[in-house]
Short mmCIF file of C-alpha atoms and ligand atoms in Angstrom, two decimals:
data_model
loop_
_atom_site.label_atom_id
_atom_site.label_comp_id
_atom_site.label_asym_id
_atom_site.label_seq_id
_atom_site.Cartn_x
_atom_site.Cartn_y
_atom_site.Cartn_z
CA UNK A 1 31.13 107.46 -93.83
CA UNK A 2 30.64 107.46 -90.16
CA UNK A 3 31.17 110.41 -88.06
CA UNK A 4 30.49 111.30 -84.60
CA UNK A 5 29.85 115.49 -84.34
CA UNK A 6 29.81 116.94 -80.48
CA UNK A 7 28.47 113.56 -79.29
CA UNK A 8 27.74 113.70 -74.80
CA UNK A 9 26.38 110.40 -73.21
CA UNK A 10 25.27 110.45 -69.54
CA UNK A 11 24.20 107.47 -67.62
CA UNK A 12 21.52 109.23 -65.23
CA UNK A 13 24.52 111.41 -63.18
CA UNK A 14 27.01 109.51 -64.81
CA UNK A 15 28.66 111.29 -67.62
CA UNK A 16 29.94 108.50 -70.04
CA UNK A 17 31.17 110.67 -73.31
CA UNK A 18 31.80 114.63 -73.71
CA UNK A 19 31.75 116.01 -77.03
CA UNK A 20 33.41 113.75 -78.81
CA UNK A 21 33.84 114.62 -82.06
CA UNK A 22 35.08 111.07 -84.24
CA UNK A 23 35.51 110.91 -88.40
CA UNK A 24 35.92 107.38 -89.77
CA UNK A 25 36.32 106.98 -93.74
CA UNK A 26 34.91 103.98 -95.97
CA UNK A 27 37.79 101.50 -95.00
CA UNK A 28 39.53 103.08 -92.49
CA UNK A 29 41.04 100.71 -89.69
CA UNK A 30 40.94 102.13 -85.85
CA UNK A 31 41.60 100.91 -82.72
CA UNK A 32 39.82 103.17 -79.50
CA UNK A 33 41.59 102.30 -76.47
CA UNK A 34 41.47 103.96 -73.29
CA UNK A 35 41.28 103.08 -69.44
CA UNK A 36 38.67 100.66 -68.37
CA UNK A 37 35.26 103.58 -67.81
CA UNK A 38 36.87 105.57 -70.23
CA UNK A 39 33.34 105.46 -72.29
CA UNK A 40 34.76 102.80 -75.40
CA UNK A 41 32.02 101.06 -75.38
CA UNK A 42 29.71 103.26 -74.93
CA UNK A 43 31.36 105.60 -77.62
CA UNK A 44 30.85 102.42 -80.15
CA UNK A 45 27.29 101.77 -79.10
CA UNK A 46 26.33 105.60 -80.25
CA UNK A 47 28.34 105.07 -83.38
CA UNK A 48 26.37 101.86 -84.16
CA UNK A 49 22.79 103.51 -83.29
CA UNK A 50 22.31 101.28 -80.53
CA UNK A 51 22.65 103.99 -77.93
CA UNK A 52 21.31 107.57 -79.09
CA UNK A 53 23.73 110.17 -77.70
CA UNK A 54 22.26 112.51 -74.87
CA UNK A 55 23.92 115.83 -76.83
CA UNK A 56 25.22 115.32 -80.69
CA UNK A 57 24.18 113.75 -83.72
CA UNK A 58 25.57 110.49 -85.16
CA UNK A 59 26.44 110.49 -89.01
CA UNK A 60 26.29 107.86 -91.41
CA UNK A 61 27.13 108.13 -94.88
CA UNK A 62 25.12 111.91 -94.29
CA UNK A 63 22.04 110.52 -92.25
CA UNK A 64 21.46 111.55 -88.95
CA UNK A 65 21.21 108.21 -86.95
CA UNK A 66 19.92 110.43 -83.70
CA UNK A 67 16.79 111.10 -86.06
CA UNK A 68 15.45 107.97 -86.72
CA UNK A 69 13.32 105.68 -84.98
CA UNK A 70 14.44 102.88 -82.88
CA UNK A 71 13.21 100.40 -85.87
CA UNK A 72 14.67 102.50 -88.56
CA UNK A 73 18.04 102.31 -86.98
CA UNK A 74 17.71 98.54 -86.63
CA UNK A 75 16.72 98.42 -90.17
CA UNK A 76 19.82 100.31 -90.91
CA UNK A 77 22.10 98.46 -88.30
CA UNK A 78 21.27 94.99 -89.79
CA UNK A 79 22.15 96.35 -93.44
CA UNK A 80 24.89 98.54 -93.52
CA UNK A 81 26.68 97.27 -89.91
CA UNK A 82 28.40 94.53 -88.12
CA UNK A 83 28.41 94.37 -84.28
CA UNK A 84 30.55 92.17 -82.00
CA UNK A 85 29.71 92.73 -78.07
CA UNK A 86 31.96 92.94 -75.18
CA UNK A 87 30.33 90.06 -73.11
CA UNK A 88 28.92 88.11 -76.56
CA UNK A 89 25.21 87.79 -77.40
CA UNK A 90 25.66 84.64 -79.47
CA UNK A 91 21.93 83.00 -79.71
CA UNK A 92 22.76 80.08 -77.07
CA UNK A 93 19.85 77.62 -78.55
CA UNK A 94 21.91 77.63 -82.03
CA UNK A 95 24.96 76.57 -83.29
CA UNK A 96 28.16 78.75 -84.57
CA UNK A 97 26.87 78.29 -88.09
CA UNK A 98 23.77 79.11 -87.56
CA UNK A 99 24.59 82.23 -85.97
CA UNK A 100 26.49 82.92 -88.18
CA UNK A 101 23.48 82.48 -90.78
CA UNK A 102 21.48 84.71 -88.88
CA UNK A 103 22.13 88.69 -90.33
CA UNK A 104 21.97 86.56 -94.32
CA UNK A 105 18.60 84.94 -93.59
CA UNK A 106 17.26 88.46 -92.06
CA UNK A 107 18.34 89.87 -95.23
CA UNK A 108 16.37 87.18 -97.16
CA UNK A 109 19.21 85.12 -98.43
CA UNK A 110 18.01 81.56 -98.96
CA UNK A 111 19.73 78.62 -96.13
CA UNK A 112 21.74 77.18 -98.61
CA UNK A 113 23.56 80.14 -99.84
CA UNK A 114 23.86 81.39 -96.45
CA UNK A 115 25.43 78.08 -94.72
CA UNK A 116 27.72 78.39 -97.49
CA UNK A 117 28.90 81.50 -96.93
CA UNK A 118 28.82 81.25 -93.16
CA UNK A 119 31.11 78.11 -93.40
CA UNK A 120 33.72 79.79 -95.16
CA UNK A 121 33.49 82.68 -93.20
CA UNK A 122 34.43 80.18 -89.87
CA UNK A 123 37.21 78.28 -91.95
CA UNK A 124 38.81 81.94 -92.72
CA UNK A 125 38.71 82.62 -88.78
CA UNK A 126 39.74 78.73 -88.08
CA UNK A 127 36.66 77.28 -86.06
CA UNK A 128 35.61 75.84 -89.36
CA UNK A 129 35.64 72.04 -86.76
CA UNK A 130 32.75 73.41 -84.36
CA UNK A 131 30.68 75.35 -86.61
CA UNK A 132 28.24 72.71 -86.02
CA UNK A 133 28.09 72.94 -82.02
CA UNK A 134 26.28 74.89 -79.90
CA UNK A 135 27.47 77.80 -78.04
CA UNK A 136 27.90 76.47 -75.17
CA UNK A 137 29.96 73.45 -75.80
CA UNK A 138 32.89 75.89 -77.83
CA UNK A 139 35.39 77.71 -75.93
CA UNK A 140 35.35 81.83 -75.05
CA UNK A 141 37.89 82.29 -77.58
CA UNK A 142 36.18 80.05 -80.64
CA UNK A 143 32.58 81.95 -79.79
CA UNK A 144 34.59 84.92 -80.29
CA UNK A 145 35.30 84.48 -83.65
CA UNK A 146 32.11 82.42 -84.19
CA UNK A 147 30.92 86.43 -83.00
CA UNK A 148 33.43 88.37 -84.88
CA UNK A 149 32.88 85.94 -88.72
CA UNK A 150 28.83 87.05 -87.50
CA UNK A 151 29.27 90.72 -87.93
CA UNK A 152 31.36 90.39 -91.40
CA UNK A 153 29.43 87.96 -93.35
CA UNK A 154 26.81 90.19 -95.09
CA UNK A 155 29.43 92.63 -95.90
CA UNK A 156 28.47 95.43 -93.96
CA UNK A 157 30.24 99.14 -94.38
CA UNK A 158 31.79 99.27 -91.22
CA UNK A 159 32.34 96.77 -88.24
CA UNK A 160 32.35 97.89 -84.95
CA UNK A 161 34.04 95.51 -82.61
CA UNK A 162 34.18 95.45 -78.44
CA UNK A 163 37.12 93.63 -77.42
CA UNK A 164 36.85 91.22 -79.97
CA UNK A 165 40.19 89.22 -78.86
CA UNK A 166 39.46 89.51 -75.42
CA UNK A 167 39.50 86.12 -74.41
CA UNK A 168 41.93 85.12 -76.78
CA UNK A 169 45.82 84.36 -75.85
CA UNK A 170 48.19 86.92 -77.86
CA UNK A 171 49.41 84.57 -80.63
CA UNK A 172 45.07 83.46 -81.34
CA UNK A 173 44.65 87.23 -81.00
CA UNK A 174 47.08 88.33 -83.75
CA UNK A 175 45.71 85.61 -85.80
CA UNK A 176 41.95 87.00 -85.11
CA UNK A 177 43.17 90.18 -85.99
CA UNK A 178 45.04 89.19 -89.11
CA UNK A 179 41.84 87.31 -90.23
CA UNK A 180 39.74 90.65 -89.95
CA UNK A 181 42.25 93.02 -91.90
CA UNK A 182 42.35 90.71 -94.26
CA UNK A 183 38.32 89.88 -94.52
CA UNK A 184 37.92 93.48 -94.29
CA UNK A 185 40.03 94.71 -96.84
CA UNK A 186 38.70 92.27 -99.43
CA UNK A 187 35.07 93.16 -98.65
CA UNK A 188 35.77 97.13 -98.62
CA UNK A 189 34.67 97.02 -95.10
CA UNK A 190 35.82 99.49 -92.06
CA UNK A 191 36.84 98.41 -88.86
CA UNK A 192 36.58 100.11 -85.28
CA UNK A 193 38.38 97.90 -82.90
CA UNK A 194 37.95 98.32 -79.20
CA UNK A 195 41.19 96.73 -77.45
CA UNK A 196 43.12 96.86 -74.58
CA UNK A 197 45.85 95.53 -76.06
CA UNK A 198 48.71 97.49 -77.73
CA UNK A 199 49.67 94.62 -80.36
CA UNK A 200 46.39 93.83 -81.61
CA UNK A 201 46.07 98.14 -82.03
CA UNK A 202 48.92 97.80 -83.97
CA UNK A 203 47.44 95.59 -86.93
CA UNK A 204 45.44 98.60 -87.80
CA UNK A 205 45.87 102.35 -89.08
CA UNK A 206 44.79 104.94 -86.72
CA UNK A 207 43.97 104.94 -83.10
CA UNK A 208 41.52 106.77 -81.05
CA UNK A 209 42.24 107.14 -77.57
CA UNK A 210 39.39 107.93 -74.87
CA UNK A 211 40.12 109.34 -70.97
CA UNK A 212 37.14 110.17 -69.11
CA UNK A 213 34.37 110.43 -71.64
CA UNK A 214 36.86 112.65 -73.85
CA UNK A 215 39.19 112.28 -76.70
CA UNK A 216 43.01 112.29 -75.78
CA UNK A 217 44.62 113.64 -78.38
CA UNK A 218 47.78 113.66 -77.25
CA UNK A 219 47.98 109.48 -77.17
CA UNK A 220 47.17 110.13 -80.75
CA UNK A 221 49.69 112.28 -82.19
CA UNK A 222 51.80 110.27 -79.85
CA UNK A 223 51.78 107.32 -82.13
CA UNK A 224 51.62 109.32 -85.06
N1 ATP B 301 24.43 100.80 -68.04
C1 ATP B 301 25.14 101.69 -67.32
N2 ATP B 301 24.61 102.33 -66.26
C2 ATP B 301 25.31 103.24 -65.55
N3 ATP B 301 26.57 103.59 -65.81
C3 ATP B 301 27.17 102.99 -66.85
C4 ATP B 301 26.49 102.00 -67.66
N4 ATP B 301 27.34 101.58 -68.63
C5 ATP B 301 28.49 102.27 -68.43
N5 ATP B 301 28.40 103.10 -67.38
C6 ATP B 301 29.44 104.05 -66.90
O1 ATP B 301 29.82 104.87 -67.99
C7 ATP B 301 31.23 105.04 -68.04
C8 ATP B 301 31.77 104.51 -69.38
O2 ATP B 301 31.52 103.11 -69.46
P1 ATP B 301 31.92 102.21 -70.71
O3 ATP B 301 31.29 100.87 -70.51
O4 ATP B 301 31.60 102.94 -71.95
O5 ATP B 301 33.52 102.12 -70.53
P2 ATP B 301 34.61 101.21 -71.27
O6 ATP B 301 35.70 102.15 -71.68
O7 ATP B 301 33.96 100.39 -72.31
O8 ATP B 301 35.17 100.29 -70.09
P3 ATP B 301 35.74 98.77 -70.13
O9 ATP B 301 37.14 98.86 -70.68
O10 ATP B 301 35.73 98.36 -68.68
O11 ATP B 301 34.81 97.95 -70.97
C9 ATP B 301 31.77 104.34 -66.79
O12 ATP B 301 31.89 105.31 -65.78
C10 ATP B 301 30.71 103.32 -66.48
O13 ATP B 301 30.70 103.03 -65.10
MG1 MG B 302 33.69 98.36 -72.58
#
């Protein structure tokens, strides 16, 4: 569904990825750890066609991302593809539900039917009691999964999460993560996890290890 083929990033002299070649099925649940630098987010912003890759194409579901236009990959982003940042991009001037609402009301789903659907989404992830404040007045860990119940509610193909427990303590992190296996396999959706954290990798299938830039395939066959 979404496949990375010979992929290099470079950040001016800076070289970020090298040849990374990454498969992920319709689905599939990975985690991509690595040392902090390693290139994991990066690596996830090429796969989500935010980022183009210097060297490499980026595949989804057999169209080359690296061959569209900035708006066509957008387009194709908001449809097909749920995001959640490292350092959170939550729209400060609304409130959890409302961005939650956001991706359904781009998509032309009427405000009704997308508050609905947005307030489940936050009682599944169990910040269902501040949907209705603003960003700023919620803790790290409840914008979090304000973030994370963002980039699953129009039931994209694949999310592609940075650190999405990251400011969560371990027993709200396995819960996060619990609530996203669980969302995702209902909704057929597949789920690239960026974490630096060993138990939360082990709530899904495979894991994808990066060291400078590079696959280490080792770490992989190390966990089997
Ligand atoms: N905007 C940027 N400009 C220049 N260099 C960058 C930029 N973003 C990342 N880098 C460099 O690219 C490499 C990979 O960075 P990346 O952010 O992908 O790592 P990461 O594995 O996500 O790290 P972390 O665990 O700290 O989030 C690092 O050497 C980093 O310093
Ligand atoms: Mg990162």
């Amino acid at each position: 569904m979404l496949e990375a083929l010979g992929i290099g990033l470079s950040y001016g002299a800076t070289p970020a990825l090298r040849r990374i070649d990454l498969t992920l099925a319709a689905g599939s649940r990975t985690a991509l750890m690595g040392p902090s630098g390693s290139g994991k987010s990066s690596l996830l912003h090429c796969l989500a066609g935010i980022l183009v890759p210097d060297r490499g194409r980026v595949m989804f579901d057999g169209q080359d991302l690296t061959g569209l236009s900035d708006r066509e990959r957008s387009a194709l982003r908001l449809r097909h593809m749920g995001v959640v940042f490292q350092f959170g991009d939550l729209v400060p001037e609304l409130t959890l539900i409302e961005n939650v609402m956001l991706p359904l009301q781009l998509l032309g789903v009427k405000r009704a039917a997308a508050r609905a659907s947005a307030r489940d989404l936050l009682g599944e992830l169990g910040v269902a009691d501040v949907a209705d404040s603003r960003t700023g007045a919620v803790s790290g860990g409840q914008a979090q999964r304000a973030a994370v119940a963002r980039a699953l509610v129009h039931e994209p193909r694949v999310v592609l999460a940075d650190e999405p427990t990251g400011s969560l303590d371990t027993v709200n992190a396995e819960a996060v993560l619990d609530a996203m296996v669980a969302l995702s396999t209902r909704m057929g959706v597949a789920l690239v996890v960026v974490t630096h954290d060993n138990l939360v990798a082990s709530h899904l299938d495979d894991l994808v290890v990066l060291r400078d830039g590079m696959l280490d395939l080792s770490a992989r066959e190390a966990v089997g």
